[in-house]
Amino acid sequence: MVMYFAPHLLQVLIEAHPEYDSDGQVIVADEERWETVGSCRCDDDGTKKLKSDNGEVYMSSYHIVYEGEAVKPGSHIRCMSGEQIRGEGVARNPKKCNYFDYSEVWI
């Protein structure tokens, strides 16, 4: 299935994890990088209040709909519009939709 209106790209930050040798010394690992998840639609959403499992209430700035699997809650994600960042933040309430293999997330 192809998402018909998806003018942006969703990217997830892959963080570098330290690795250690047999002496306990830190091995220089890969640096942080942005991995492209796929095309998406990123809508302004400054009026939506979200409530976390522990009862914390927060406002979302963007609602993102994209094709593919749900990202992990708490992941650092961004939407790209060409070379410009349209929205960036922490993934909140990622959900897998039942129709068209879409997922959605708020930042």
PDB file of N, CA and C in Angstrom:
ATOM      1  N   MET A   1       0.851  -1.174   0.000  1.00  0.00           N
ATOM      2  CA  MET A   1       0.000   0.000   0.000  1.00  0.00           C
ATOM      3  C   MET A   1       0.896   1.236   0.000  1.00  0.00           C
ATOM      4  N   VAL A   2       0.526   2.225  -0.751  1.00  0.00           N
ATOM      5  CA  VAL A   2       1.289   3.455  -0.852  1.00  0.00           C
ATOM      6  C   VAL A   2       0.478   4.589  -0.244  1.00  0.00           C
ATOM      7  N   MET A   3       1.125   5.378   0.567  1.00  0.00           N
ATOM      8  CA  MET A   3       0.468   6.544   1.157  1.00  0.00           C
ATOM      9  C   MET A   3       0.439   7.638   0.098  1.00  0.00           C
ATOM     10  N   TYR A   4      -0.761   8.097  -0.269  1.00  0.00           N
ATOM     11  CA  TYR A   4      -0.907   9.024  -1.387  1.00  0.00           C
ATOM     12  C   TYR A   4      -0.433  10.434  -1.086  1.00  0.00           C
ATOM     13  N   PHE A   5      -0.677  10.935   0.108  1.00  0.00           N
ATOM     14  CA  PHE A   5      -0.244  12.284   0.435  1.00  0.00           C
ATOM     15  C   PHE A   5       0.782  12.209   1.551  1.00  0.00           C
ATOM     16  N   ALA A   6       2.035  12.134   1.175  1.00  0.00           N
ATOM     17  CA  ALA A   6       3.125  12.010   2.140  1.00  0.00           C
ATOM     18  C   ALA A   6       4.296  12.875   1.678  1.00  0.00           C
ATOM     19  N   PRO A   7       4.211  14.197   1.875  1.00  0.00           N
ATOM     20  CA  PRO A   7       5.233  15.093   1.354  1.00  0.00           C
ATOM     21  C   PRO A   7       6.509  15.178   2.197  1.00  0.00           C
ATOM     22  N   HIS A   8       6.548  14.521   3.345  1.00  0.00           N
ATOM     23  CA  HIS A   8       7.695  14.647   4.256  1.00  0.00           C
ATOM     24  C   HIS A   8       8.372  13.293   4.453  1.00  0.00           C
ATOM     25  N   LEU A   9       9.531  13.308   5.112  1.00  0.00           N
ATOM     26  CA  LEU A   9      10.247  12.088   5.486  1.00  0.00           C
ATOM     27  C   LEU A   9      10.365  12.009   6.995  1.00  0.00           C
ATOM     28  N   LEU A  10      10.068  10.843   7.558  1.00  0.00           N
ATOM     29  CA  LEU A  10      10.216  10.612   8.991  1.00  0.00           C
ATOM     30  C   LEU A  10      11.565   9.962   9.240  1.00  0.00           C
ATOM     31  N   GLN A  11      12.320  10.505  10.207  1.00  0.00           N
ATOM     32  CA  GLN A  11      13.622   9.963  10.574  1.00  0.00           C
ATOM     33  C   GLN A  11      13.680   9.726  12.075  1.00  0.00           C
ATOM     34  N   VAL A  12      14.388   8.670  12.470  1.00  0.00           N
ATOM     35  CA  VAL A  12      14.579   8.314  13.878  1.00  0.00           C
ATOM     36  C   VAL A  12      16.057   8.420  14.192  1.00  0.00           C
ATOM     37  N   LEU A  13      16.386   9.018  15.339  1.00  0.00           N
ATOM     38  CA  LEU A  13      17.781   9.144  15.772  1.00  0.00           C
ATOM     39  C   LEU A  13      18.255   7.816  16.341  1.00  0.00           C
ATOM     40  N   ILE A  14      19.323   7.283  15.761  1.00  0.00           N
ATOM     41  CA  ILE A  14      19.957   6.054  16.254  1.00  0.00           C
ATOM     42  C   ILE A  14      21.147   6.508  17.092  1.00  0.00           C
ATOM     43  N   GLU A  15      21.051   6.270  18.394  1.00  0.00           N
ATOM     44  CA  GLU A  15      22.093   6.735  19.310  1.00  0.00           C
ATOM     45  C   GLU A  15      23.232   5.735  19.392  1.00  0.00           C
ATOM     46  N   ALA A  16      24.423   6.247  19.547  1.00  0.00           N
ATOM     47  CA  ALA A  16      25.608   5.402  19.685  1.00  0.00           C
ATOM     48  C   ALA A  16      25.685   4.872  21.112  1.00  0.00           C
ATOM     49  N   HIS A  17      25.956   3.589  21.245  1.00  0.00           N
ATOM     50  CA  HIS A  17      26.122   2.979  22.564  1.00  0.00           C
ATOM     51  C   HIS A  17      27.594   2.639  22.756  1.00  0.00           C
ATOM     52  N   PRO A  18      28.137   2.953  23.923  1.00  0.00           N
ATOM     53  CA  PRO A  18      29.562   2.668  24.128  1.00  0.00           C
ATOM     54  C   PRO A  18      29.827   1.165  24.160  1.00  0.00           C
ATOM     55  N   GLU A  19      30.945   0.774  23.587  1.00  0.00           N
ATOM     56  CA  GLU A  19      31.393  -0.613  23.631  1.00  0.00           C
ATOM     57  C   GLU A  19      32.705  -0.656  24.390  1.00  0.00           C
ATOM     58  N   TYR A  20      32.968  -1.789  25.035  1.00  0.00           N
ATOM     59  CA  TYR A  20      34.166  -1.915  25.868  1.00  0.00           C
ATOM     60  C   TYR A  20      34.981  -3.124  25.426  1.00  0.00           C
ATOM     61  N   ASP A  21      36.314  -3.000  25.515  1.00  0.00           N
ATOM     62  CA  ASP A  21      37.172  -4.140  25.207  1.00  0.00           C
ATOM     63  C   ASP A  21      37.352  -4.988  26.460  1.00  0.00           C
ATOM     64  N   SER A  22      38.209  -6.003  26.387  1.00  0.00           N
ATOM     65  CA  SER A  22      38.395  -6.929  27.514  1.00  0.00           C
ATOM     66  C   SER A  22      39.040  -6.251  28.725  1.00  0.00           C
ATOM     67  N   ASP A  23      39.707  -5.105  28.537  1.00  0.00           N
ATOM     68  CA  ASP A  23      40.325  -4.375  29.640  1.00  0.00           C
ATOM     69  C   ASP A  23      39.399  -3.321  30.229  1.00  0.00           C
ATOM     70  N   GLY A  24      38.206  -3.208  29.691  1.00  0.00           N
ATOM     71  CA  GLY A  24      37.267  -2.224  30.197  1.00  0.00           C
ATOM     72  C   GLY A  24      37.411  -0.844  29.588  1.00  0.00           C
ATOM     73  N   GLN A  25      38.250  -0.728  28.557  1.00  0.00           N
ATOM     74  CA  GLN A  25      38.439   0.553  27.892  1.00  0.00           C
ATOM     75  C   GLN A  25      37.324   0.774  26.867  1.00  0.00           C
ATOM     76  N   VAL A  26      36.915   2.016  26.739  1.00  0.00           N
ATOM     77  CA  VAL A  26      35.857   2.349  25.795  1.00  0.00           C
ATOM     78  C   VAL A  26      36.398   2.291  24.369  1.00  0.00           C
ATOM     79  N   ILE A  27      35.672   1.571  23.523  1.00  0.00           N
ATOM     80  CA  ILE A  27      36.015   1.498  22.104  1.00  0.00           C
ATOM     81  C   ILE A  27      35.210   2.577  21.397  1.00  0.00           C
ATOM     82  N   VAL A  28      35.866   3.312  20.521  1.00  0.00           N
ATOM     83  CA  VAL A  28      35.178   4.354  19.779  1.00  0.00           C
ATOM     84  C   VAL A  28      34.122   3.695  18.900  1.00  0.00           C
ATOM     85  N   ALA A  29      32.878   4.056  19.127  1.00  0.00           N
ATOM     86  CA  ALA A  29      31.775   3.454  18.393  1.00  0.00           C
ATOM     87  C   ALA A  29      31.246   4.430  17.342  1.00  0.00           C
ATOM     88  N   ASP A  30      30.308   3.963  16.571  1.00  0.00           N
ATOM     89  CA  ASP A  30      29.678   4.824  15.577  1.00  0.00           C
ATOM     90  C   ASP A  30      29.029   6.019  16.262  1.00  0.00           C
ATOM     91  N   GLU A  31      28.965   7.121  15.550  1.00  0.00           N
ATOM     92  CA  GLU A  31      28.321   8.313  16.077  1.00  0.00           C
ATOM     93  C   GLU A  31      26.818   8.212  15.863  1.00  0.00           C
ATOM     94  N   GLU A  32      26.108   9.116  16.492  1.00  0.00           N
ATOM     95  CA  GLU A  32      24.669   9.151  16.301  1.00  0.00           C
ATOM     96  C   GLU A  32      24.367   9.441  14.836  1.00  0.00           C
ATOM     97  N   ARG A  33      23.266   8.857  14.349  1.00  0.00           N
ATOM     98  CA  ARG A  33      22.883   9.082  12.964  1.00  0.00           C
ATOM     99  C   ARG A  33      21.365   9.054  12.849  1.00  0.00           C
ATOM    100  N   TRP A  34      20.872   9.660  11.808  1.00  0.00           N
ATOM    101  CA  TRP A  34      19.438   9.680  11.537  1.00  0.00           C
ATOM    102  C   TRP A  34      19.120   8.599  10.516  1.00  0.00           C
ATOM    103  N   GLU A  35      18.179   7.728  10.858  1.00  0.00           N
ATOM    104  CA  GLU A  35      17.750   6.663   9.956  1.00  0.00           C
ATOM    105  C   GLU A  35      16.364   7.002   9.426  1.00  0.00           C
ATOM    106  N   THR A  36      16.192   6.948   8.122  1.00  0.00           N
ATOM    107  CA  THR A  36      14.910   7.274   7.510  1.00  0.00           C
ATOM    108  C   THR A  36      13.957   6.102   7.642  1.00  0.00           C
ATOM    109  N   VAL A  37      12.774   6.365   8.218  1.00  0.00           N
ATOM    110  CA  VAL A  37      11.737   5.359   8.371  1.00  0.00           C
ATOM    111  C   VAL A  37      10.929   5.264   7.087  1.00  0.00           C
ATOM    112  N   GLY A  38      10.588   6.414   6.514  1.00  0.00           N
ATOM    113  CA  GLY A  38       9.823   6.435   5.276  1.00  0.00           C
ATOM    114  C   GLY A  38       9.091   7.747   5.104  1.00  0.00           C
ATOM    115  N   SER A  39       8.248   7.797   4.095  1.00  0.00           N
ATOM    116  CA  SER A  39       7.492   9.016   3.831  1.00  0.00           C
ATOM    117  C   SER A  39       6.367   9.170   4.851  1.00  0.00           C
ATOM    118  N   CYS A  40       5.987  10.417   5.099  1.00  0.00           N
ATOM    119  CA  CYS A  40       4.980  10.688   6.114  1.00  0.00           C
ATOM    120  C   CYS A  40       4.248  11.991   5.820  1.00  0.00           C
ATOM    121  N   ARG A  41       3.236  12.237   6.603  1.00  0.00           N
ATOM    122  CA  ARG A  41       2.522  13.512   6.590  1.00  0.00           C
ATOM    123  C   ARG A  41       2.630  14.077   8.003  1.00  0.00           C
ATOM    124  N   CYS A  42       3.154  15.282   8.121  1.00  0.00           N
ATOM    125  CA  CYS A  42       3.395  15.914   9.412  1.00  0.00           C
ATOM    126  C   CYS A  42       2.502  17.145   9.516  1.00  0.00           C
ATOM    127  N   ASP A  43       1.495  17.093  10.390  1.00  0.00           N
ATOM    128  CA  ASP A  43       0.523  18.172  10.539  1.00  0.00           C
ATOM    129  C   ASP A  43       0.749  18.935  11.834  1.00  0.00           C
ATOM    130  N   ASP A  44       0.613  20.274  11.775  1.00  0.00           N
ATOM    131  CA  ASP A  44       0.650  21.085  12.994  1.00  0.00           C
ATOM    132  C   ASP A  44      -0.485  20.644  13.901  1.00  0.00           C
ATOM    133  N   ASP A  45      -0.205  20.519  15.193  1.00  0.00           N
ATOM    134  CA  ASP A  45      -1.206  20.003  16.123  1.00  0.00           C
ATOM    135  C   ASP A  45      -0.967  20.603  17.504  1.00  0.00           C
ATOM    136  N   GLY A  46      -1.089  21.905  17.629  1.00  0.00           N
ATOM    137  CA  GLY A  46      -0.803  22.563  18.897  1.00  0.00           C
ATOM    138  C   GLY A  46      -1.937  22.564  19.891  1.00  0.00           C
ATOM    139  N   THR A  47      -3.043  21.909  19.567  1.00  0.00           N
ATOM    140  CA  THR A  47      -4.195  21.943  20.467  1.00  0.00           C
ATOM    141  C   THR A  47      -4.469  20.616  21.143  1.00  0.00           C
ATOM    142  N   LYS A  48      -3.734  19.573  20.804  1.00  0.00           N
ATOM    143  CA  LYS A  48      -3.998  18.240  21.334  1.00  0.00           C
ATOM    144  C   LYS A  48      -3.284  18.030  22.664  1.00  0.00           C
ATOM    145  N   LYS A  49      -4.047  17.677  23.702  1.00  0.00           N
ATOM    146  CA  LYS A  49      -3.469  17.319  24.997  1.00  0.00           C
ATOM    147  C   LYS A  49      -3.377  15.798  25.068  1.00  0.00           C
ATOM    148  N   LEU A  50      -2.215  15.307  25.415  1.00  0.00           N
ATOM    149  CA  LEU A  50      -1.989  13.873  25.536  1.00  0.00           C
ATOM    150  C   LEU A  50      -1.699  13.531  26.987  1.00  0.00           C
ATOM    151  N   LYS A  51      -2.141  12.347  27.388  1.00  0.00           N
ATOM    152  CA  LYS A  51      -1.928  11.903  28.760  1.00  0.00           C
ATOM    153  C   LYS A  51      -1.121  10.607  28.733  1.00  0.00           C
ATOM    154  N   SER A  52      -0.012  10.583  29.455  1.00  0.00           N
ATOM    155  CA  SER A  52       0.837   9.400  29.485  1.00  0.00           C
ATOM    156  C   SER A  52       0.278   8.376  30.470  1.00  0.00           C
ATOM    157  N   ASP A  53       0.897   7.188  30.498  1.00  0.00           N
ATOM    158  CA  ASP A  53       0.447   6.116  31.393  1.00  0.00           C
ATOM    159  C   ASP A  53       0.574   6.496  32.860  1.00  0.00           C
ATOM    160  N   ASN A  54       1.553   7.347  33.193  1.00  0.00           N
ATOM    161  CA  ASN A  54       1.735   7.736  34.592  1.00  0.00           C
ATOM    162  C   ASN A  54       0.934   8.980  34.955  1.00  0.00           C
ATOM    163  N   GLY A  55       0.079   9.455  34.041  1.00  0.00           N
ATOM    164  CA  GLY A  55      -0.806  10.577  34.341  1.00  0.00           C
ATOM    165  C   GLY A  55      -0.280  11.936  33.950  1.00  0.00           C
ATOM    166  N   GLU A  56       0.912  12.007  33.377  1.00  0.00           N
ATOM    167  CA  GLU A  56       1.491  13.280  32.955  1.00  0.00           C
ATOM    168  C   GLU A  56       0.743  13.787  31.720  1.00  0.00           C
ATOM    169  N   VAL A  57       0.358  15.047  31.742  1.00  0.00           N
ATOM    170  CA  VAL A  57      -0.343  15.652  30.614  1.00  0.00           C
ATOM    171  C   VAL A  57       0.625  16.582  29.887  1.00  0.00           C
ATOM    172  N   TYR A  58       0.648  16.498  28.563  1.00  0.00           N
ATOM    173  CA  TYR A  58       1.527  17.349  27.774  1.00  0.00           C
ATOM    174  C   TYR A  58       0.832  17.702  26.465  1.00  0.00           C
ATOM    175  N   MET A  59       1.314  18.767  25.843  1.00  0.00           N
ATOM    176  CA  MET A  59       0.766  19.236  24.571  1.00  0.00           C
ATOM    177  C   MET A  59       1.632  18.701  23.434  1.00  0.00           C
ATOM    178  N   SER A  60       0.994  18.337  22.345  1.00  0.00           N
ATOM    179  CA  SER A  60       1.755  17.924  21.176  1.00  0.00           C
ATOM    180  C   SER A  60       1.864  19.089  20.203  1.00  0.00           C
ATOM    181  N   SER A  61       2.941  19.128  19.464  1.00  0.00           N
ATOM    182  CA  SER A  61       3.145  20.168  18.463  1.00  0.00           C
ATOM    183  C   SER A  61       2.828  19.671  17.061  1.00  0.00           C
ATOM    184  N   TYR A  62       3.093  18.378  16.819  1.00  0.00           N
ATOM    185  CA  TYR A  62       2.872  17.799  15.490  1.00  0.00           C
ATOM    186  C   TYR A  62       2.253  16.415  15.606  1.00  0.00           C
ATOM    187  N   HIS A  63       1.392  16.095  14.657  1.00  0.00           N
ATOM    188  CA  HIS A  63       0.812  14.768  14.499  1.00  0.00           C
ATOM    189  C   HIS A  63       1.363  14.207  13.196  1.00  0.00           C
ATOM    190  N   ILE A  64       1.977  13.026  13.269  1.00  0.00           N
ATOM    191  CA  ILE A  64       2.641  12.444  12.111  1.00  0.00           C
ATOM    192  C   ILE A  64       1.967  11.121  11.766  1.00  0.00           C
ATOM    193  N   VAL A  65       1.582  10.972  10.515  1.00  0.00           N
ATOM    194  CA  VAL A  65       1.026   9.724   9.998  1.00  0.00           C
ATOM    195  C   VAL A  65       2.001   9.207   8.957  1.00  0.00           C
ATOM    196  N   TYR A  66       2.379   7.934   9.060  1.00  0.00           N
ATOM    197  CA  TYR A  66       3.361   7.373   8.136  1.00  0.00           C
ATOM    198  C   TYR A  66       3.062   5.911   7.897  1.00  0.00           C
ATOM    199  N   GLU A  67       3.636   5.372   6.854  1.00  0.00           N
ATOM    200  CA  GLU A  67       3.446   3.979   6.507  1.00  0.00           C
ATOM    201  C   GLU A  67       4.554   3.152   7.132  1.00  0.00           C
ATOM    202  N   GLY A  68       4.185   2.093   7.855  1.00  0.00           N
ATOM    203  CA  GLY A  68       5.187   1.220   8.456  1.00  0.00           C
ATOM    204  C   GLY A  68       4.894   0.925   9.910  1.00  0.00           C
ATOM    205  N   GLU A  69       5.867   0.313  10.560  1.00  0.00           N
ATOM    206  CA  GLU A  69       5.734  -0.077  11.959  1.00  0.00           C
ATOM    207  C   GLU A  69       5.851   1.121  12.887  1.00  0.00           C
ATOM    208  N   ALA A  70       5.246   1.001  14.052  1.00  0.00           N
ATOM    209  CA  ALA A  70       5.281   2.077  15.049  1.00  0.00           C
ATOM    210  C   ALA A  70       6.698   2.243  15.597  1.00  0.00           C
ATOM    211  N   VAL A  71       7.092   3.496  15.835  1.00  0.00           N
ATOM    212  CA  VAL A  71       8.390   3.776  16.449  1.00  0.00           C
ATOM    213  C   VAL A  71       8.267   3.554  17.955  1.00  0.00           C
ATOM    214  N   LYS A  72       9.377   3.392  18.626  1.00  0.00           N
ATOM    215  CA  LYS A  72       9.361   3.159  20.070  1.00  0.00           C
ATOM    216  C   LYS A  72       9.001   4.445  20.805  1.00  0.00           C
ATOM    217  N   PRO A  73       8.172   4.365  21.839  1.00  0.00           N
ATOM    218  CA  PRO A  73       7.871   5.560  22.634  1.00  0.00           C
ATOM    219  C   PRO A  73       9.157   6.114  23.242  1.00  0.00           C
ATOM    220  N   GLY A  74       9.307   7.425  23.226  1.00  0.00           N
ATOM    221  CA  GLY A  74      10.490   8.065  23.778  1.00  0.00           C
ATOM    222  C   GLY A  74      11.620   8.241  22.782  1.00  0.00           C
ATOM    223  N   SER A  75      11.483   7.682  21.579  1.00  0.00           N
ATOM    224  CA  SER A  75      12.504   7.862  20.541  1.00  0.00           C
ATOM    225  C   SER A  75      12.549   9.316  20.110  1.00  0.00           C
ATOM    226  N   HIS A  76      13.718   9.775  19.736  1.00  0.00           N
ATOM    227  CA  HIS A  76      13.857  11.134  19.205  1.00  0.00           C
ATOM    228  C   HIS A  76      13.646  11.046  17.698  1.00  0.00           C
ATOM    229  N   ILE A  77      12.622  11.745  17.192  1.00  0.00           N
ATOM    230  CA  ILE A  77      12.279  11.676  15.775  1.00  0.00           C
ATOM    231  C   ILE A  77      12.191  13.074  15.180  1.00  0.00           C
ATOM    232  N   ARG A  78      12.220  13.123  13.851  1.00  0.00           N
ATOM    233  CA  ARG A  78      12.035  14.395  13.170  1.00  0.00           C
ATOM    234  C   ARG A  78      11.392  14.145  11.810  1.00  0.00           C
ATOM    235  N   CYS A  79      10.711  15.174  11.317  1.00  0.00           N
ATOM    236  CA  CYS A  79      10.115  15.173   9.985  1.00  0.00           C
ATOM    237  C   CYS A  79      10.888  16.149   9.136  1.00  0.00           C
ATOM    238  N   MET A  80      11.265  15.709   7.961  1.00  0.00           N
ATOM    239  CA  MET A  80      12.016  16.547   7.044  1.00  0.00           C
ATOM    240  C   MET A  80      11.130  16.947   5.876  1.00  0.00           C
ATOM    241  N   SER A  81      11.180  18.217   5.539  1.00  0.00           N
ATOM    242  CA  SER A  81      10.509  18.736   4.354  1.00  0.00           C
ATOM    243  C   SER A  81      11.626  19.221   3.437  1.00  0.00           C
ATOM    244  N   GLY A  82      12.055  18.347   2.554  1.00  0.00           N
ATOM    245  CA  GLY A  82      13.240  18.637   1.749  1.00  0.00           C
ATOM    246  C   GLY A  82      14.467  18.593   2.639  1.00  0.00           C
ATOM    247  N   GLU A  83      15.202  19.692   2.693  1.00  0.00           N
ATOM    248  CA  GLU A  83      16.383  19.788   3.552  1.00  0.00           C
ATOM    249  C   GLU A  83      16.086  20.476   4.882  1.00  0.00           C
ATOM    250  N   GLN A  84      14.850  20.929   5.081  1.00  0.00           N
ATOM    251  CA  GLN A  84      14.472  21.640   6.305  1.00  0.00           C
ATOM    252  C   GLN A  84      13.761  20.706   7.278  1.00  0.00           C
ATOM    253  N   ILE A  85      13.984  20.955   8.562  1.00  0.00           N
ATOM    254  CA  ILE A  85      13.300  20.189   9.592  1.00  0.00           C
ATOM    255  C   ILE A  85      11.936  20.830   9.823  1.00  0.00           C
ATOM    256  N   ARG A  86      10.872  20.062   9.571  1.00  0.00           N
ATOM    257  CA  ARG A  86       9.513  20.570   9.780  1.00  0.00           C
ATOM    258  C   ARG A  86       9.120  20.457  11.251  1.00  0.00           C
ATOM    259  N   GLY A  87       9.451  19.343  11.872  1.00  0.00           N
ATOM    260  CA  GLY A  87       9.151  19.126  13.285  1.00  0.00           C
ATOM    261  C   GLY A  87      10.113  18.123  13.873  1.00  0.00           C
ATOM    262  N   GLU A  88      10.440  18.312  15.139  1.00  0.00           N
ATOM    263  CA  GLU A  88      11.394  17.421  15.806  1.00  0.00           C
ATOM    264  C   GLU A  88      11.014  17.312  17.269  1.00  0.00           C
ATOM    265  N   GLY A  89      11.159  16.115  17.836  1.00  0.00           N
ATOM    266  CA  GLY A  89      10.857  15.945  19.246  1.00  0.00           C
ATOM    267  C   GLY A  89      10.851  14.484  19.657  1.00  0.00           C
ATOM    268  N   VAL A  90      10.268  14.241  20.829  1.00  0.00           N
ATOM    269  CA  VAL A  90      10.187  12.910  21.414  1.00  0.00           C
ATOM    270  C   VAL A  90       8.882  12.256  20.986  1.00  0.00           C
ATOM    271  N   ALA A  91       8.958  11.003  20.569  1.00  0.00           N
ATOM    272  CA  ALA A  91       7.784  10.258  20.116  1.00  0.00           C
ATOM    273  C   ALA A  91       6.853   9.990  21.295  1.00  0.00           C
ATOM    274  N   ARG A  92       5.616  10.434  21.166  1.00  0.00           N
ATOM    275  CA  ARG A  92       4.600  10.228  22.200  1.00  0.00           C
ATOM    276  C   ARG A  92       3.431   9.452  21.602  1.00  0.00           C
ATOM    277  N   ASN A  93       2.925   8.487  22.340  1.00  0.00           N
ATOM    278  CA  ASN A  93       1.746   7.699  21.972  1.00  0.00           C
ATOM    279  C   ASN A  93       1.806   7.121  20.560  1.00  0.00           C
ATOM    280  N   PRO A  94       2.886   6.438  20.181  1.00  0.00           N
ATOM    281  CA  PRO A  94       2.895   5.837  18.843  1.00  0.00           C
ATOM    282  C   PRO A  94       1.847   4.739  18.758  1.00  0.00           C
ATOM    283  N   LYS A  95       1.131   4.704  17.643  1.00  0.00           N
ATOM    284  CA  LYS A  95       0.059   3.722  17.469  1.00  0.00           C
ATOM    285  C   LYS A  95       0.115   3.138  16.066  1.00  0.00           C
ATOM    286  N   LYS A  96      -0.219   1.888  15.976  1.00  0.00           N
ATOM    287  CA  LYS A  96      -0.342   1.197  14.697  1.00  0.00           C
ATOM    288  C   LYS A  96      -1.816   1.230  14.314  1.00  0.00           C
ATOM    289  N   CYS A  97      -2.119   1.792  13.168  1.00  0.00           N
ATOM    290  CA  CYS A  97      -3.501   1.874  12.703  1.00  0.00           C
ATOM    291  C   CYS A  97      -3.891   0.553  12.036  1.00  0.00           C
ATOM    292  N   ASN A  98      -5.178   0.260  12.037  1.00  0.00           N
ATOM    293  CA  ASN A  98      -5.660  -0.986  11.467  1.00  0.00           C
ATOM    294  C   ASN A  98      -5.821  -0.941   9.964  1.00  0.00           C
ATOM    295  N   TYR A  99      -5.847   0.242   9.397  1.00  0.00           N
ATOM    296  CA  TYR A  99      -6.188   0.384   7.991  1.00  0.00           C
ATOM    297  C   TYR A  99      -4.996   0.893   7.188  1.00  0.00           C
ATOM    298  N   PHE A 100      -4.717   0.315   6.059  1.00  0.00           N
ATOM    299  CA  PHE A 100      -3.664   0.739   5.142  1.00  0.00           C
ATOM    300  C   PHE A 100      -2.257   0.598   5.712  1.00  0.00           C
ATOM    301  N   ASP A 101      -2.046  -0.134   6.789  1.00  0.00           N
ATOM    302  CA  ASP A 101      -0.711  -0.335   7.364  1.00  0.00           C
ATOM    303  C   ASP A 101      -0.049   0.982   7.763  1.00  0.00           C
ATOM    304  N   TYR A 102      -0.835   1.938   8.220  1.00  0.00           N
ATOM    305  CA  TYR A 102      -0.318   3.220   8.659  1.00  0.00           C
ATOM    306  C   TYR A 102      -0.028   3.183  10.153  1.00  0.00           C
ATOM    307  N   SER A 103       0.852   4.060  10.588  1.00  0.00           N
ATOM    308  CA  SER A 103       1.109   4.279  12.007  1.00  0.00           C
ATOM    309  C   SER A 103       1.025   5.780  12.251  1.00  0.00           C
ATOM    310  N   GLU A 104       0.831   6.153  13.505  1.00  0.00           N
ATOM    311  CA  GLU A 104       0.788   7.572  13.842  1.00  0.00           C
ATOM    312  C   GLU A 104       1.522   7.805  15.148  1.00  0.00           C
ATOM    313  N   VAL A 105       2.046   9.019  15.288  1.00  0.00           N
ATOM    314  CA  VAL A 105       2.812   9.399  16.464  1.00  0.00           C
ATOM    315  C   VAL A 105       2.667  10.895  16.655  1.00  0.00           C
ATOM    316  N   TRP A 106       2.770  11.351  17.886  1.00  0.00           N
ATOM    317  CA  TRP A 106       2.715  12.783  18.191  1.00  0.00           C
ATOM    318  C   TRP A 106       4.054  13.196  18.773  1.00  0.00           C
ATOM    319  N   ILE A 107       4.494  14.436  18.445  1.00  0.00           N
ATOM    320  CA  ILE A 107       5.705  14.993  19.041  1.00  0.00           C
ATOM    321  C   ILE A 107       5.394  16.369  19.578  1.00  0.00           C
TER     322      ILE A 107
END
